[in-house]
Short mmCIF file of C-alpha atoms in Angstrom, two decimals:
data_model
loop_
_atom_site.label_atom_id
_atom_site.label_comp_id
_atom_site.label_asym_id
_atom_site.label_seq_id
_atom_site.Cartn_x
_atom_site.Cartn_y
_atom_site.Cartn_z
CA MET A 8 119.17 80.88 93.64
CA ARG A 9 115.88 79.35 92.85
CA THR A 10 114.75 76.92 95.19
CA ARG A 11 112.49 73.86 94.34
CA GLN A 12 109.17 73.34 96.21
CA ASN A 13 107.03 70.05 96.06
CA GLY A 14 108.84 69.11 92.49
CA ARG A 15 108.28 72.44 91.08
CA THR A 16 110.88 75.79 90.79
CA GLY A 17 109.81 78.47 93.58
CA ARG A 18 110.05 81.98 92.07
CA PRO A 19 110.28 85.56 94.11
CA ARG A 20 107.73 87.03 94.92
CA GLY A 21 107.42 90.07 92.55
CA PHE A 22 106.24 92.42 95.34
CA ASP A 23 107.34 93.85 98.70
CA THR A 24 105.66 92.33 101.39
CA ASP A 25 106.95 94.92 103.79
CA GLU A 26 105.21 97.62 101.87
CA ALA A 27 101.99 95.56 100.90
CA LEU A 28 101.77 94.82 104.88
CA GLU A 29 101.99 98.39 105.67
CA ARG A 30 99.44 99.67 102.92
CA ALA A 31 97.31 97.04 104.70
CA MET A 32 97.91 98.48 108.00
CA LEU A 33 96.53 101.99 106.63
CA VAL A 34 93.50 100.55 104.65
CA PHE A 35 92.61 98.60 108.35
CA TRP A 36 93.14 101.82 110.27
CA GLU A 37 91.10 103.79 108.19
CA ARG A 38 88.08 101.40 107.29
CA GLY A 39 88.62 99.00 110.66
CA TYR A 40 88.24 95.31 110.34
CA GLU A 41 84.97 94.87 108.95
CA GLY A 42 84.94 98.04 106.58
CA ALA A 43 88.14 97.06 104.86
CA SER A 44 86.99 94.92 101.70
CA LEU A 45 89.22 92.15 100.01
CA ALA A 46 89.14 94.39 96.96
CA ASP A 47 90.04 97.57 98.99
CA LEU A 48 93.15 95.74 100.75
CA THR A 49 94.44 93.85 97.62
CA GLY A 50 94.05 97.07 95.49
CA ALA A 51 95.90 99.11 97.98
CA MET A 52 98.89 96.27 98.50
CA GLY A 53 98.79 95.85 94.62
CA ILE A 54 98.68 92.63 94.85
CA SER A 55 95.84 89.93 93.56
CA ALA A 56 93.98 87.67 96.16
CA THR A 57 95.87 84.89 95.46
CA SER A 58 99.14 86.67 96.47
CA MET A 59 97.60 88.12 99.38
CA TYR A 60 96.69 84.71 100.59
CA ALA A 61 99.45 82.92 99.56
CA ALA A 62 101.79 85.33 101.66
CA PHE A 63 99.64 86.25 104.57
CA GLY A 64 97.18 84.06 104.86
CA ASN A 65 93.30 85.11 104.80
CA LYS A 66 92.12 88.45 106.04
CA GLU A 67 91.99 87.62 109.70
CA GLU A 68 95.77 86.41 109.51
CA LEU A 69 96.76 89.31 107.68
CA PHE A 70 94.66 92.15 109.92
CA ARG A 71 97.09 90.16 113.01
CA LYS A 72 100.05 90.81 111.12
CA ALA A 73 99.01 94.66 110.56
CA LEU A 74 98.12 95.19 113.92
CA GLU A 75 101.84 93.60 115.30
CA ARG A 76 103.08 96.35 112.66
CA TYR A 77 101.04 99.03 113.87
CA THR A 78 101.80 98.00 117.63
CA GLU A 79 105.29 98.28 116.70
CA GLY A 80 105.15 101.22 114.49
CA PRO A 81 102.60 104.02 114.86
CA GLY A 82 101.85 102.46 118.66
CA ALA A 83 105.09 101.89 120.09
CA TYR A 84 104.61 105.32 121.85
CA LEU A 85 103.40 103.21 124.84
CA SER A 86 106.08 101.13 124.86
CA GLN A 87 108.02 104.24 124.87
CA ALA A 88 106.28 105.88 127.55
CA LEU A 89 106.70 103.24 129.95
CA GLU A 90 110.65 104.21 130.31
CA GLU A 91 109.48 107.82 132.24
CA PRO A 92 110.92 108.38 135.51
CA THR A 93 107.74 108.56 136.97
CA ALA A 94 104.34 107.80 136.87
CA LEU A 95 103.14 111.27 135.64
CA ALA A 96 105.68 111.35 132.83
CA VAL A 97 104.37 108.09 131.72
CA ALA A 98 100.77 108.82 131.82
CA THR A 99 101.76 112.39 130.29
CA ALA A 100 103.71 110.72 127.43
CA ILE A 101 101.08 107.98 126.25
CA LEU A 102 98.34 110.49 126.43
CA THR A 103 100.75 112.75 124.38
CA GLY A 104 101.61 110.05 122.19
CA ALA A 105 98.12 108.71 121.54
CA VAL A 106 97.31 112.75 120.31
CA ARG A 107 100.26 112.90 118.22
CA THR A 108 99.32 109.38 116.43
CA THR A 109 95.66 110.12 116.21
CA THR A 110 96.36 113.05 114.45
CA ARG A 111 99.10 112.59 112.23
CA PRO A 112 98.83 113.97 109.10
CA ALA A 113 98.85 111.94 106.05
CA HIS A 114 97.78 108.99 108.04
CA PRO A 115 94.20 108.03 109.02
CA HIS A 116 93.19 109.50 111.78
CA GLY A 117 91.75 107.48 115.21
CA CYS A 118 93.78 104.26 116.39
CA MET A 119 93.66 101.20 114.70
CA GLY A 120 93.04 99.04 117.85
CA VAL A 121 89.58 101.26 118.77
CA GLN A 122 88.65 102.04 114.60
CA SER A 123 88.59 98.29 114.07
CA ALA A 124 86.80 96.99 117.20
CA LEU A 125 83.54 99.45 116.76
CA THR A 126 81.98 97.75 114.07
CA THR A 127 82.68 93.96 114.26
CA GLY A 128 79.84 91.98 114.34
CA ASP A 129 79.81 88.03 115.31
CA SER A 130 81.40 87.13 111.49
CA GLY A 131 84.58 89.22 113.17
CA ARG A 132 84.13 87.65 117.00
CA GLU A 133 87.75 86.36 117.01
CA VAL A 134 89.31 90.05 115.57
CA ARG A 135 86.83 91.39 118.48
CA ASP A 136 88.33 89.08 120.98
CA LEU A 137 91.88 89.69 119.32
CA LEU A 138 91.60 93.37 119.98
CA ALA A 139 89.88 93.12 123.44
CA ALA A 140 93.00 91.21 124.50
CA TRP A 141 95.37 94.05 122.44
CA ARG A 142 93.67 96.90 124.77
CA ASN A 143 93.77 94.95 128.09
CA ASN A 144 97.43 93.96 127.62
CA GLY A 145 98.13 97.34 127.26
CA CYS A 146 96.32 98.41 130.16
CA SER A 147 98.40 95.64 132.07
CA ARG A 148 101.34 97.28 131.41
CA VAL A 149 100.86 100.50 132.40
CA ARG A 150 98.79 99.12 135.56
CA GLU A 151 102.59 97.05 136.11
CA ARG A 152 104.35 100.68 135.51
CA PHE A 153 101.89 102.18 138.37
CA GLN A 154 102.30 99.29 140.88
CA ARG A 155 106.28 99.95 140.52
CA ALA A 156 106.17 103.71 140.88
CA VAL A 157 103.95 102.75 144.17
CA ASP A 158 106.29 100.67 145.54
CA GLU A 159 108.97 103.36 144.91
CA GLY A 160 107.16 105.74 146.66
CA ASP A 161 106.73 107.71 143.63
CA LEU A 162 102.72 107.18 143.75
CA PRO A 163 101.35 107.20 146.94
CA PRO A 164 100.18 104.14 148.96
CA GLN A 165 96.80 104.44 148.62
CA ALA A 166 97.27 105.23 145.31
CA ASP A 167 94.96 102.29 142.81
CA PRO A 168 97.53 101.26 139.92
CA ALA A 169 94.79 99.17 138.03
CA LEU A 170 92.30 102.22 138.78
CA LEU A 171 94.94 104.63 137.30
CA ALA A 172 95.83 102.37 134.61
CA ARG A 173 92.33 102.07 133.58
CA TYR A 174 91.94 106.18 133.53
CA VAL A 175 94.39 106.54 131.37
CA ALA A 176 93.57 103.81 128.77
CA THR A 177 90.04 105.14 128.75
CA LEU A 178 91.30 108.61 128.12
CA VAL A 179 93.59 107.62 125.42
CA PHE A 180 90.51 105.35 123.85
CA GLY A 181 88.59 108.60 124.15
CA ILE A 182 91.41 111.03 122.30
CA ALA A 183 91.21 107.74 119.29
CA VAL A 184 86.97 108.36 118.82
CA GLN A 185 87.30 112.10 119.23
CA ALA A 186 90.67 112.17 116.67
CA ALA A 187 88.59 110.01 114.33
CA SER A 188 85.55 112.36 114.60
CA GLY A 189 87.74 115.21 113.14
CA VAL A 190 88.75 116.91 116.67
CA GLY A 191 92.05 118.43 115.89
CA ARG A 192 95.42 117.75 117.85
CA ASP A 193 95.13 121.10 119.95
CA GLU A 194 91.93 120.63 121.35
CA LEU A 195 92.83 116.86 122.15
CA GLN A 196 95.99 117.83 123.79
CA GLU A 197 94.35 120.49 125.59
CA MET A 198 92.28 117.77 127.26
CA ALA A 199 94.90 115.62 127.92
CA ASP A 200 96.91 117.90 129.77
CA ALA A 201 93.39 118.95 131.94
CA ALA A 202 93.06 115.37 132.23
CA LEU A 203 95.88 115.19 134.33
CA ARG A 204 95.90 118.23 136.06
CA ASN A 205 94.82 115.97 139.26
CA TRP A 206 97.40 113.35 139.03
CA PRO A 207 97.89 111.77 142.60
CA LEU A 208 101.32 112.55 143.62
CA SER A 209 103.68 111.16 146.63
#
């Protein structure tokens, strides 16, 4: 049934917004925020600039929606890892998830949240701040999980949850950059495994 908006007959959109957002996410993931031009985005989405603005807002708003989709999709390994029973299992799952996600066949290599921040200039200040908050939120969630591990005796009392969380986050970002540079999955997984060999145990 058609609806009336502003005195005019409304028509349903002639494209799948979910599919269009998926394609926009892949463009941002591959090219970064500033590297993804409006023509790149609309071309991949298969829509006009007018349709993009009407459905998603401006480029920054489209990026915000694409980042949410990335977090809930390819980046969902973080939330899943936090459910692991021990701190070491959490760290292992995070790094394994990062390696898997950043080297997935038929997808851009690297991490959307890292790639998009590397070349963001003054014109993308709000996006840069958004990505900093996104990364810090992930690190805070890991820190809280490690603090629980200390409280429960899974990590030794002298363990520093904040330092361990930052350590894991730094490894994740390093994996993302290396993956984007062409380093293979097996080599990255070996590095991740080596990084956890001296993990503090209770």
